[in-house]
mmCIF file of C-alpha atoms in Angstrom:
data_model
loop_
_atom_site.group_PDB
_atom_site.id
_atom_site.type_symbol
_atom_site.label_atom_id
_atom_site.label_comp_id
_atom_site.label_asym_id
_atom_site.label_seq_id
_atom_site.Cartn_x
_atom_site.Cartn_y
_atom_site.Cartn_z
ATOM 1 C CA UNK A 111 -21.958 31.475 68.390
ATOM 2 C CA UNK A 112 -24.224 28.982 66.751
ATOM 3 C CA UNK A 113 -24.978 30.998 64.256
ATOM 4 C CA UNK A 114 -21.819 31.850 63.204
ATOM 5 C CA UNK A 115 -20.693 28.340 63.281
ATOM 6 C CA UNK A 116 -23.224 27.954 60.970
ATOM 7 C CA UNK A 117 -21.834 30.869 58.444
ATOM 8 C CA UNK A 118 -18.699 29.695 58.796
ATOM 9 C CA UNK A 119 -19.336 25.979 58.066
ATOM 10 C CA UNK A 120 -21.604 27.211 54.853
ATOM 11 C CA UNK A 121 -18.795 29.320 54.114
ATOM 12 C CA UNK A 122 -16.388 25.993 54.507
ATOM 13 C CA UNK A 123 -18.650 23.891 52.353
ATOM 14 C CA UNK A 124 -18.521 26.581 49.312
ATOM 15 C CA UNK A 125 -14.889 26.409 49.396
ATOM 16 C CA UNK A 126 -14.413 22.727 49.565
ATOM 17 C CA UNK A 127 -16.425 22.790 46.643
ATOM 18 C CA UNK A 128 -14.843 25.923 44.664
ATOM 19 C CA UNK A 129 -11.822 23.978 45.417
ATOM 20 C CA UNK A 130 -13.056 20.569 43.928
ATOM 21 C CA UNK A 131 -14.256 22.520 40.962
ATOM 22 C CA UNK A 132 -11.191 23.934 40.213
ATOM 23 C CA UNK A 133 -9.238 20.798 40.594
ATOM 24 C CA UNK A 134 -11.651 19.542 38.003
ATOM 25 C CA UNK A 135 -11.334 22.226 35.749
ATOM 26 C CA UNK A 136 -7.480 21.810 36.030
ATOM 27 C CA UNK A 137 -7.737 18.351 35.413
ATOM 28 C CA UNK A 138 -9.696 18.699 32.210
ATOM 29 C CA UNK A 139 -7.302 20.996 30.922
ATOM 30 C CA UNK A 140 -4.562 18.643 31.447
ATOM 31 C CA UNK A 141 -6.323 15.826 29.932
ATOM 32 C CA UNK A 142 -7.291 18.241 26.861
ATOM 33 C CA UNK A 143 -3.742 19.317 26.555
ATOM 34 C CA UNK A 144 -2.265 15.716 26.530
ATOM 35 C CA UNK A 145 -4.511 14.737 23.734
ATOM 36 C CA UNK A 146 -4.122 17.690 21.987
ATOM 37 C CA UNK A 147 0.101 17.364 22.189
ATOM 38 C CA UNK A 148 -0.592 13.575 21.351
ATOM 39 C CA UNK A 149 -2.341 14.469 18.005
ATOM 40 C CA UNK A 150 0.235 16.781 17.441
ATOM 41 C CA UNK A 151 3.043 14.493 18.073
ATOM 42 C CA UNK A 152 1.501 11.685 15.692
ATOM 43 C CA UNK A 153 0.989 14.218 13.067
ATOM 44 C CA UNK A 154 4.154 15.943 13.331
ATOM 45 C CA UNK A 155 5.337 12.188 13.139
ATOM 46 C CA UNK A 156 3.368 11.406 10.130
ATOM 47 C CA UNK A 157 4.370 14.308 7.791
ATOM 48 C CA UNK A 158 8.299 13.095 9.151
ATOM 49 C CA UNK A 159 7.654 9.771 7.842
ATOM 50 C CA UNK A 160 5.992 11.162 4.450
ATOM 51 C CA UNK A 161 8.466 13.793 3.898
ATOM 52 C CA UNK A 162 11.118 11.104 4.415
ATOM 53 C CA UNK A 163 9.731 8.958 2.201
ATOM 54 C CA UNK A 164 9.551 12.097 0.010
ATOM 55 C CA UNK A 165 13.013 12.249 -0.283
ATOM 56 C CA UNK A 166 13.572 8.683 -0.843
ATOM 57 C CA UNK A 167 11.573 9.069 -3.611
ATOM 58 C CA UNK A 168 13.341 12.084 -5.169
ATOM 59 C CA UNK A 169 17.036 10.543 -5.099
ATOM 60 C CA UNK A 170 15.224 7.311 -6.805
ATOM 61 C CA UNK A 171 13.874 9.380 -9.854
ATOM 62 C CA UNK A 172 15.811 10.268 -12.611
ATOM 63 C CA UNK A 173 14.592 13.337 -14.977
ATOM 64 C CA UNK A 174 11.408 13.155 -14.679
ATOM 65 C CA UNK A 175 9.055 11.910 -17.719
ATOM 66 C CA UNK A 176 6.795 13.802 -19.901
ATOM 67 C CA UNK A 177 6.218 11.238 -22.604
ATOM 68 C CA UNK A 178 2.840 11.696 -24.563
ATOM 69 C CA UNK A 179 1.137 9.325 -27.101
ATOM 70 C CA UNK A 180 -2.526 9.368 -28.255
ATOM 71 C CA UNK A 181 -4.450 6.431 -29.791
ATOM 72 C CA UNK A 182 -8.034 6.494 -31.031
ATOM 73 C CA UNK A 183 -8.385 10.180 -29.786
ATOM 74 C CA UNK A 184 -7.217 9.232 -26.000
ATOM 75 C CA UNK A 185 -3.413 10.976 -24.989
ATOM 76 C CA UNK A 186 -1.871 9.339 -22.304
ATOM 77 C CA UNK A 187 1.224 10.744 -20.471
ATOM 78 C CA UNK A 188 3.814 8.642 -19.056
ATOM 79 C CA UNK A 189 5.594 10.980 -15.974
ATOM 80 C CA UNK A 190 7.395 8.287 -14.074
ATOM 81 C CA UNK A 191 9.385 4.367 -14.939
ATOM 82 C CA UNK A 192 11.303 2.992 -12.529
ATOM 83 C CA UNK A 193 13.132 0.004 -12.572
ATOM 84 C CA UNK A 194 15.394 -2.382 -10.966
ATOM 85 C CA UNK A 195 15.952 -6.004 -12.439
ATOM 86 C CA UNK A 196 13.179 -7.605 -10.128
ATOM 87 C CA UNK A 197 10.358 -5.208 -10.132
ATOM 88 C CA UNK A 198 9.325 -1.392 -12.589
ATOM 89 C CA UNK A 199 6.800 0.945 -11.502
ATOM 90 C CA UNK A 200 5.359 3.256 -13.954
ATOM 91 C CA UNK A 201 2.770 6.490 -12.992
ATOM 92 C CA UNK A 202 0.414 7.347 -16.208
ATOM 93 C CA UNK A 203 -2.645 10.061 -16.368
ATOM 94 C CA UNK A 204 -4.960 11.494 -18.691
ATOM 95 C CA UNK A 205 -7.643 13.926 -19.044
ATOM 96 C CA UNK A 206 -11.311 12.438 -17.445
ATOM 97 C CA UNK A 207 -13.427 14.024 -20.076
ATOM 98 C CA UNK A 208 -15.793 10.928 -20.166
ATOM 99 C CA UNK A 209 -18.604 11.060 -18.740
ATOM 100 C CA UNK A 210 -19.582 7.387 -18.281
ATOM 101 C CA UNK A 211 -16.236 6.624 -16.993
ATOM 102 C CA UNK A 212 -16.822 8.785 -14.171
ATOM 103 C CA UNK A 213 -19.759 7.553 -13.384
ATOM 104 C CA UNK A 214 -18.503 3.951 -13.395
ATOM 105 C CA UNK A 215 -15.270 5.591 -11.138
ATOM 106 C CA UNK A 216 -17.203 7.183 -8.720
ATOM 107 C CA UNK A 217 -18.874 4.318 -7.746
ATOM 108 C CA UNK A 218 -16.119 2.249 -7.831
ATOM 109 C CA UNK A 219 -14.213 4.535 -5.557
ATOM 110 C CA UNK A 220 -17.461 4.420 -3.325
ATOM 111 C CA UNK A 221 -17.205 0.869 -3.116
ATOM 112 C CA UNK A 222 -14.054 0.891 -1.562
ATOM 113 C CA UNK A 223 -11.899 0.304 -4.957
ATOM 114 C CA UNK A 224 -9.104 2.212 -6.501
ATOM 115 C CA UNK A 225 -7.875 -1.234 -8.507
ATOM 116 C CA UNK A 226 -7.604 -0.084 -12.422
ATOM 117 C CA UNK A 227 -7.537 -3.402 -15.089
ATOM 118 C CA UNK A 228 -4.905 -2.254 -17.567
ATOM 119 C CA UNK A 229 -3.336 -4.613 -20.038
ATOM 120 C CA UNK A 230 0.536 -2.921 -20.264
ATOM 121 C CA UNK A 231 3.878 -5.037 -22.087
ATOM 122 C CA UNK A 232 7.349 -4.217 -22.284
ATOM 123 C CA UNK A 233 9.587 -4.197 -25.343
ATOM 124 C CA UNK A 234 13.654 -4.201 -25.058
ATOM 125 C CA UNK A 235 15.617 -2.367 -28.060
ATOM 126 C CA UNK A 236 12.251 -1.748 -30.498
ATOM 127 C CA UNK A 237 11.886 -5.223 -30.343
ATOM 128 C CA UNK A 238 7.991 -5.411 -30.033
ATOM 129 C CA UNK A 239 7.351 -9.263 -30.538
ATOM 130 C CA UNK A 240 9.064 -10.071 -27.098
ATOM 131 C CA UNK A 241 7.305 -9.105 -24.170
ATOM 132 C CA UNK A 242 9.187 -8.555 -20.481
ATOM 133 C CA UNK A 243 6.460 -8.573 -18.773
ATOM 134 C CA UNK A 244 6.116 -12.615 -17.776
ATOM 135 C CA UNK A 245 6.323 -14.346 -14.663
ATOM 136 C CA UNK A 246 5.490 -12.083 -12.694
ATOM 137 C CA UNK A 247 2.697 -10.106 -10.373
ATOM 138 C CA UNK A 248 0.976 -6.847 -11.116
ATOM 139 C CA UNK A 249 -0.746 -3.957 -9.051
ATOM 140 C CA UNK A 250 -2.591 -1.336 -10.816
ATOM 141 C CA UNK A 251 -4.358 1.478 -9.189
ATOM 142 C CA UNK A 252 -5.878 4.288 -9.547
ATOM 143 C CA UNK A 253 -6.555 7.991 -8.140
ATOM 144 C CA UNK A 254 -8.632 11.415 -9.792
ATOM 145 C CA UNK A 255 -7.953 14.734 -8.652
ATOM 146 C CA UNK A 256 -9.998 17.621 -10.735
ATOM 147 C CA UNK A 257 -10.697 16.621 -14.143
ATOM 148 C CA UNK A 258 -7.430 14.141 -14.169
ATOM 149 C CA UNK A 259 -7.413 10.004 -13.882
ATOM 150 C CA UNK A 260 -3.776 9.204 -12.128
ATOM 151 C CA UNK A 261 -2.702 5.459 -12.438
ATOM 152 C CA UNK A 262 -0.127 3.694 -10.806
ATOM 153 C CA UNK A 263 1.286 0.289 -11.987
ATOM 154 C CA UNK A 264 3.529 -1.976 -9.772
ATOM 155 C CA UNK A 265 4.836 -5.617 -11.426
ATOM 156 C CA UNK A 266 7.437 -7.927 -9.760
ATOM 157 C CA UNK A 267 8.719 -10.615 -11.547
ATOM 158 C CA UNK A 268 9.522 -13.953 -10.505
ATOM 159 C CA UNK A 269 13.244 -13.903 -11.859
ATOM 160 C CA UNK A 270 15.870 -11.181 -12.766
ATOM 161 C CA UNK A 271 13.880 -10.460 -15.869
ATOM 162 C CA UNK A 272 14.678 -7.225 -16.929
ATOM 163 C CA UNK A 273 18.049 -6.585 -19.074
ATOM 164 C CA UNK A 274 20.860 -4.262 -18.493
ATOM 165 C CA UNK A 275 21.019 -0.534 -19.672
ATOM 166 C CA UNK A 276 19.130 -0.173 -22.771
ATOM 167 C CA UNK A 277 16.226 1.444 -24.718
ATOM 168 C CA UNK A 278 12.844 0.494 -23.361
ATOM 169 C CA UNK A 279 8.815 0.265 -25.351
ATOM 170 C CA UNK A 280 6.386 0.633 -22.943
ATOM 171 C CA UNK A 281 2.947 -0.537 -24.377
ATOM 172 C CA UNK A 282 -0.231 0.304 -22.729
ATOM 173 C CA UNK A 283 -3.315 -1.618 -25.163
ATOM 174 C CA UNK A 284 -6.151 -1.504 -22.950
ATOM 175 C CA UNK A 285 -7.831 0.102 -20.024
ATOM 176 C CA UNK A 286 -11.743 -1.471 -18.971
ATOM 177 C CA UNK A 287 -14.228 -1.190 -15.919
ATOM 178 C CA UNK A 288 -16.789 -2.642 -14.957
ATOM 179 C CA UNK A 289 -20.206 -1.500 -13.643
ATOM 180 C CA UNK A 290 -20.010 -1.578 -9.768
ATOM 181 C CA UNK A 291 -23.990 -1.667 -8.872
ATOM 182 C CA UNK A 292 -23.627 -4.992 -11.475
ATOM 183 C CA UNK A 293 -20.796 -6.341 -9.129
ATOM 184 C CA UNK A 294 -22.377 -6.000 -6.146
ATOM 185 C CA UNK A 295 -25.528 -7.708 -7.480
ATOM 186 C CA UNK A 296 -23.549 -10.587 -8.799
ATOM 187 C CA UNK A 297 -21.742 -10.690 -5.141
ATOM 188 C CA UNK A 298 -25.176 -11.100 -3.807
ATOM 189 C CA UNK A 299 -26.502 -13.700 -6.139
ATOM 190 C CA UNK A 300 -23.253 -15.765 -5.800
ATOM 191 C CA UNK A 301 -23.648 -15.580 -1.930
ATOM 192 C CA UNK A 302 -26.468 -17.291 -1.860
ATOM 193 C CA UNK A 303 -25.881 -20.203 -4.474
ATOM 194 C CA UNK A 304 -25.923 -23.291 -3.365
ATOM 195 C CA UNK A 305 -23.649 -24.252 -6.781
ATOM 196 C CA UNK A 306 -20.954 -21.648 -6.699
ATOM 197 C CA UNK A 307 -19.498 -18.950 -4.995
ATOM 198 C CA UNK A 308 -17.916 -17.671 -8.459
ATOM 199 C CA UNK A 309 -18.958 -15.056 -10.110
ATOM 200 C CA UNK A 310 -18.196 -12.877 -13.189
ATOM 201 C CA UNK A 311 -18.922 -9.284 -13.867
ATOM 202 C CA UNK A 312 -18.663 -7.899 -18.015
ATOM 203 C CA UNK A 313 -16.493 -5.028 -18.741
ATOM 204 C CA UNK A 314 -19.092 -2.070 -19.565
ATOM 205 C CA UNK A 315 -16.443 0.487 -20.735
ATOM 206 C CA UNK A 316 -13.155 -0.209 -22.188
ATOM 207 C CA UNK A 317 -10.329 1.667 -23.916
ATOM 208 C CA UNK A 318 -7.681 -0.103 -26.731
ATOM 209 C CA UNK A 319 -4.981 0.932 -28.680
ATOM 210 C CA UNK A 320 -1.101 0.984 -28.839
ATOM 211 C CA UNK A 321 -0.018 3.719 -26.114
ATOM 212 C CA UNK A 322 4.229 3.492 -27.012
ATOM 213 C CA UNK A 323 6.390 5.437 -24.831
ATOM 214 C CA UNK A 324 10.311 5.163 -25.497
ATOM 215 C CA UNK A 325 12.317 4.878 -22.919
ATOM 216 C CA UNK A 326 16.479 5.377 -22.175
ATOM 217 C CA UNK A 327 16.352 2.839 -19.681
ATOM 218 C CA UNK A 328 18.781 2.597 -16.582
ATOM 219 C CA UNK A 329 18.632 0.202 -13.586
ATOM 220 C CA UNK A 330 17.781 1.409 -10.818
ATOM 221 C CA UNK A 331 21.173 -0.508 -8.516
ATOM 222 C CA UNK A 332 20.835 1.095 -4.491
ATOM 223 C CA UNK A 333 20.893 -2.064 -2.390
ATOM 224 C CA UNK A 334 20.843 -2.816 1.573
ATOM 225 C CA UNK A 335 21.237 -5.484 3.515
ATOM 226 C CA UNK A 336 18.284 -5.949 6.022
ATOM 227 C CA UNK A 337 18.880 -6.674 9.971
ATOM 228 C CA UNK A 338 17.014 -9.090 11.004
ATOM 229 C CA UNK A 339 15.427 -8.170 14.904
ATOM 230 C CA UNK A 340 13.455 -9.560 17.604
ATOM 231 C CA UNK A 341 12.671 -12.807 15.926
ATOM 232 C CA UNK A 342 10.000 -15.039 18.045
ATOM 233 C CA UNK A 343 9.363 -18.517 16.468
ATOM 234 C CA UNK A 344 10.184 -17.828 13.004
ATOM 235 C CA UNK A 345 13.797 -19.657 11.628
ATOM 236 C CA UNK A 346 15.430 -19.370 8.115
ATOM 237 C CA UNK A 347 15.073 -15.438 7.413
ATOM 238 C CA UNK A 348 16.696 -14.475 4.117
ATOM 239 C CA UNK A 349 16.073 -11.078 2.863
ATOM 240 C CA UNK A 350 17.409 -8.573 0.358
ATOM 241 C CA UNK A 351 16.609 -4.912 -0.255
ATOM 242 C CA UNK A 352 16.965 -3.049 -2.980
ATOM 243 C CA UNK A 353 15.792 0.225 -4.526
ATOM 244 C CA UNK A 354 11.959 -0.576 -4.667
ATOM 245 C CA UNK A 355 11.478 -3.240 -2.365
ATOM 246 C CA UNK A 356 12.622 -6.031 -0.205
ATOM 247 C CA UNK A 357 12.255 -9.846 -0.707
ATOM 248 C CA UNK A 358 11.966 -12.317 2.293
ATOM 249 C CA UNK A 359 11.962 -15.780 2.831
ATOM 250 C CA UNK A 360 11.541 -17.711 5.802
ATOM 251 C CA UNK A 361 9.683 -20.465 7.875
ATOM 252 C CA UNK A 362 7.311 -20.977 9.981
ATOM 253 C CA UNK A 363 6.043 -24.201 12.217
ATOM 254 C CA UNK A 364 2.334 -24.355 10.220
ATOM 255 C CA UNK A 365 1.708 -27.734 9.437
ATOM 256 C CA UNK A 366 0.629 -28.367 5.677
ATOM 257 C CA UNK A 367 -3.340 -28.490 6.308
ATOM 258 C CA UNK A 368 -3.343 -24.871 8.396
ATOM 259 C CA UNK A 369 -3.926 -21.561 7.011
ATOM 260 C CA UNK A 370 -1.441 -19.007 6.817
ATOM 261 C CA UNK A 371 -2.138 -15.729 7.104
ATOM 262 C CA UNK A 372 0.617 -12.588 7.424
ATOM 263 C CA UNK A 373 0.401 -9.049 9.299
ATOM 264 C CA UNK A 374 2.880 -6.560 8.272
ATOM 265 C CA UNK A 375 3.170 -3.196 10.574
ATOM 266 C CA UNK A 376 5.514 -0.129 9.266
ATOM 267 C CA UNK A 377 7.307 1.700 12.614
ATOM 268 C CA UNK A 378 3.957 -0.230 14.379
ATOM 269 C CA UNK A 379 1.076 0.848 12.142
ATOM 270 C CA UNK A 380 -0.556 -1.941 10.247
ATOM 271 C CA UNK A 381 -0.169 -1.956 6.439
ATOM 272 C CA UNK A 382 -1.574 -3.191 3.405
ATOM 273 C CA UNK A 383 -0.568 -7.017 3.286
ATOM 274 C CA UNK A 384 0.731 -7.697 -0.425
ATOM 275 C CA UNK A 385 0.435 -11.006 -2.059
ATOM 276 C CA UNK A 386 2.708 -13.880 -0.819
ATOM 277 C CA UNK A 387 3.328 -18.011 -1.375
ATOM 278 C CA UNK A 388 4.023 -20.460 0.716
ATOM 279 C CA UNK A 389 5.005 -23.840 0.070
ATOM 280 C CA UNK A 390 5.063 -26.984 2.598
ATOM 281 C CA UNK A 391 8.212 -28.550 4.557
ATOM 282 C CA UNK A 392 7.298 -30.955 6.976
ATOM 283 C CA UNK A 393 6.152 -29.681 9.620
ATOM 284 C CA UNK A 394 7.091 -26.678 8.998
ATOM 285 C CA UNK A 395 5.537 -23.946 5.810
ATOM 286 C CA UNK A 396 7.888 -21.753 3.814
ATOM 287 C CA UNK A 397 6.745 -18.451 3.107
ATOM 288 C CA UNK A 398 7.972 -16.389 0.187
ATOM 289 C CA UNK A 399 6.872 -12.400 -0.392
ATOM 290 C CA UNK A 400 7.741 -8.682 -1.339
ATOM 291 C CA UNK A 401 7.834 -5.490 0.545
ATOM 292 C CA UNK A 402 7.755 -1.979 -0.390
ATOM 293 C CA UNK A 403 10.972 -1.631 1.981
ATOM 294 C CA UNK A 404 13.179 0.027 -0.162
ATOM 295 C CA UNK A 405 16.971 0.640 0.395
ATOM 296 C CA UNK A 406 17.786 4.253 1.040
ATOM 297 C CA UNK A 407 14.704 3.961 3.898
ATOM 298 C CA UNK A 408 17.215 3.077 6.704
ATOM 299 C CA UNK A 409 15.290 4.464 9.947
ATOM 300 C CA UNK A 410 11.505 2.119 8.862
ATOM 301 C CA UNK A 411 11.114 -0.716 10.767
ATOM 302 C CA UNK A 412 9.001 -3.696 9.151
ATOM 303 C CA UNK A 413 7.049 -6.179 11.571
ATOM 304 C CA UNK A 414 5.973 -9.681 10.159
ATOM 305 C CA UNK A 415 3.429 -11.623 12.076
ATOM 306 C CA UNK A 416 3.080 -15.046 10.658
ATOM 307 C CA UNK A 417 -1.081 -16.030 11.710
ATOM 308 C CA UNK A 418 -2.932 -19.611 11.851
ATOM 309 C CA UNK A 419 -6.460 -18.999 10.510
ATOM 310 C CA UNK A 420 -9.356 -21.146 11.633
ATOM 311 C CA UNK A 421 -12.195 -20.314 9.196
ATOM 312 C CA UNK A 422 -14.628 -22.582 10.773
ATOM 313 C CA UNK A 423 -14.376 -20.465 14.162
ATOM 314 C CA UNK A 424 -13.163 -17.740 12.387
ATOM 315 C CA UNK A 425 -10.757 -17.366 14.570
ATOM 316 C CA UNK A 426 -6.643 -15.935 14.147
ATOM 317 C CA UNK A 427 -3.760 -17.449 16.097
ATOM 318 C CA UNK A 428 -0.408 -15.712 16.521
ATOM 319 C CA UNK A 429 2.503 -18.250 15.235
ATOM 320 C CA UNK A 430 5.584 -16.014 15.260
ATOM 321 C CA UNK A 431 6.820 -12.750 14.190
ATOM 322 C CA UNK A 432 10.127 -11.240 13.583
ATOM 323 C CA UNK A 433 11.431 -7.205 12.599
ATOM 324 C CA UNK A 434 13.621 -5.995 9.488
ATOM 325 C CA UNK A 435 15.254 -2.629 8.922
ATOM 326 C CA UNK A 436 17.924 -1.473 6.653
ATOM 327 C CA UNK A 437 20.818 -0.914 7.196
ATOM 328 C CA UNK A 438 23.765 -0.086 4.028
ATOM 329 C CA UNK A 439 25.336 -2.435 2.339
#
């Protein structure tokens, strides 16, 4: 009998542990299936969001461009201008057949960098001694796929610049880099001056001329009235979509001597934060700023965190935040 207590117990033991094993094993696979229907979810909900944006895109465009013009040996091709009265984007490319510039691109683009310096103006009616493009702030970046520099301008301007329906002259005169080893050792050497933290870095590569690209110009006039959601400490919201962005106002309690700071989240994923003023009210700080929101996108919610920065304990405090979607007008 002892001995087959023994057997049986052994016999006992291997199944307790076959049993563990294979609640392991089942366990794993569980775990490995959640993650991998996670990923798939947040993929599937990525390429909704891009294809959606897609189409956003495609009811803004009119015909699209295919305006060529070559200076000094260089064509550039103008394939998209859009415009509203506040803000134009433009898309331009040509062929990267120089070698130096790709040099000074690839390590540019290694750096972290995909900011082009382009020198652009804007003519109304052939009219090319009054410039549109005033008052305002610019974007300019770039992207190279194959043997072809893509560049992509943004400007908004500070008042309802642009005129109605008319012929448009855009004007591209110059593109330059600079060398980005040369940068980074002028970074260095300005970090550790005692006399200034300012530096400046010489173009090594530039192109000019008189780029022209006529244009049958038309507004651009979808607008949307943002709702305003979930506000938390933040008073005095005014905002305004329209068919390439959104502009907001509001305020903030930051007294005049903190420093302001803003985080901006798309449908809760954190987002480039674009450029923004603020002025002083008391007690209070007035924020002004410009969102790629644009107002056919009716399902994107935008999150606004207003931050207190302390750069001696380099430290961020949470102030307020409050939510915007469209919705039509």
């Amino acid at each position: 009998m002892s001995q087959k207590d023994k057997h049986d117990s052994r016999r006992h033991n291997r199944y307790k542990v076959l049993t563990a094993l294979t609640i392991m094993i089942a366990i794993a696979l569980v775990a490995v299936y959640e993650t991998s229907l996670a990923a798939s979810i947040k993929k599937e909900t990525q390429n909704c969001q891009f294809d959606q944006m897609a189409k956003v895109e495609e009811k803004l465009t009119p015909a699209k461009l295919d305006l060529t013009s070559t200076q000094n040996g260089r064509e550039i091709k103008l394939t998209k201008f859009l415009s509203t009265k506040k803000k134009l984007i433009f898309d331009y490319q040509f062929k990267l057949d120089d070698a130096r510039l790709k040099e000074l691109l690839t390590k540019q683009l290694a750096a972290g960098s995909d900011y082009q310096s382009l020198h652009f103006s804007l003519f109304a009616d052939s009219d090319l001694t009054n410039d549109l493009v005033s008052g305002g702030v610019s974007s300019s970046t770039f992207r190279i796929e194959g043997d072809t520099f893509y560049g992509t301008v943004n400007f908004t301007y500070a008042s309802k610049n642009l005129p109605d329906e008319t012929n448009l002259t855009l004007q591209i005169s110059q593109l330059s880099w600079e060398d980005w080893d040369e940068r980074r050792a002028a970074e260095a050497e300005a970090s550790v001056s005692e006399a200034s933290s300012s530096f400046t870095v010489p173009k090594v590569l530039q192109y000019d001329g008189e780029w022209r690209f006529a244009i049958s110009y038309q507004p651009l006039k979808q607008t949307a009235k943002p709702q305003i959601l979930r506000v938390n400490n933040i008073a005095d919201i005014k905002a305004d979509s329209d068919a390439l962005q959104t502009t907001v106002a509001f305020t903030a309690p930051l007294k005049a001597d903190s420093l302001p700071d803003l985080a901006i989240y798309k449908d809760g994923v954190k987002i480039k934060t674009p450029s923004f003023t603020t002025k002083p009210l008391g007690d209070k700080t007035q924020f002004k700023l410009s969102l790629d929101m644009v107002a056919l996108d009716q399902t994107s919610v935008y999150k606004i965190q207003v931050n207190s920065v302390d750069e001696v304990a380099q430290q961020t405090r949470e102030v307020g935040t409050f939510e915007m979607q469209n919705k039509a007008s």
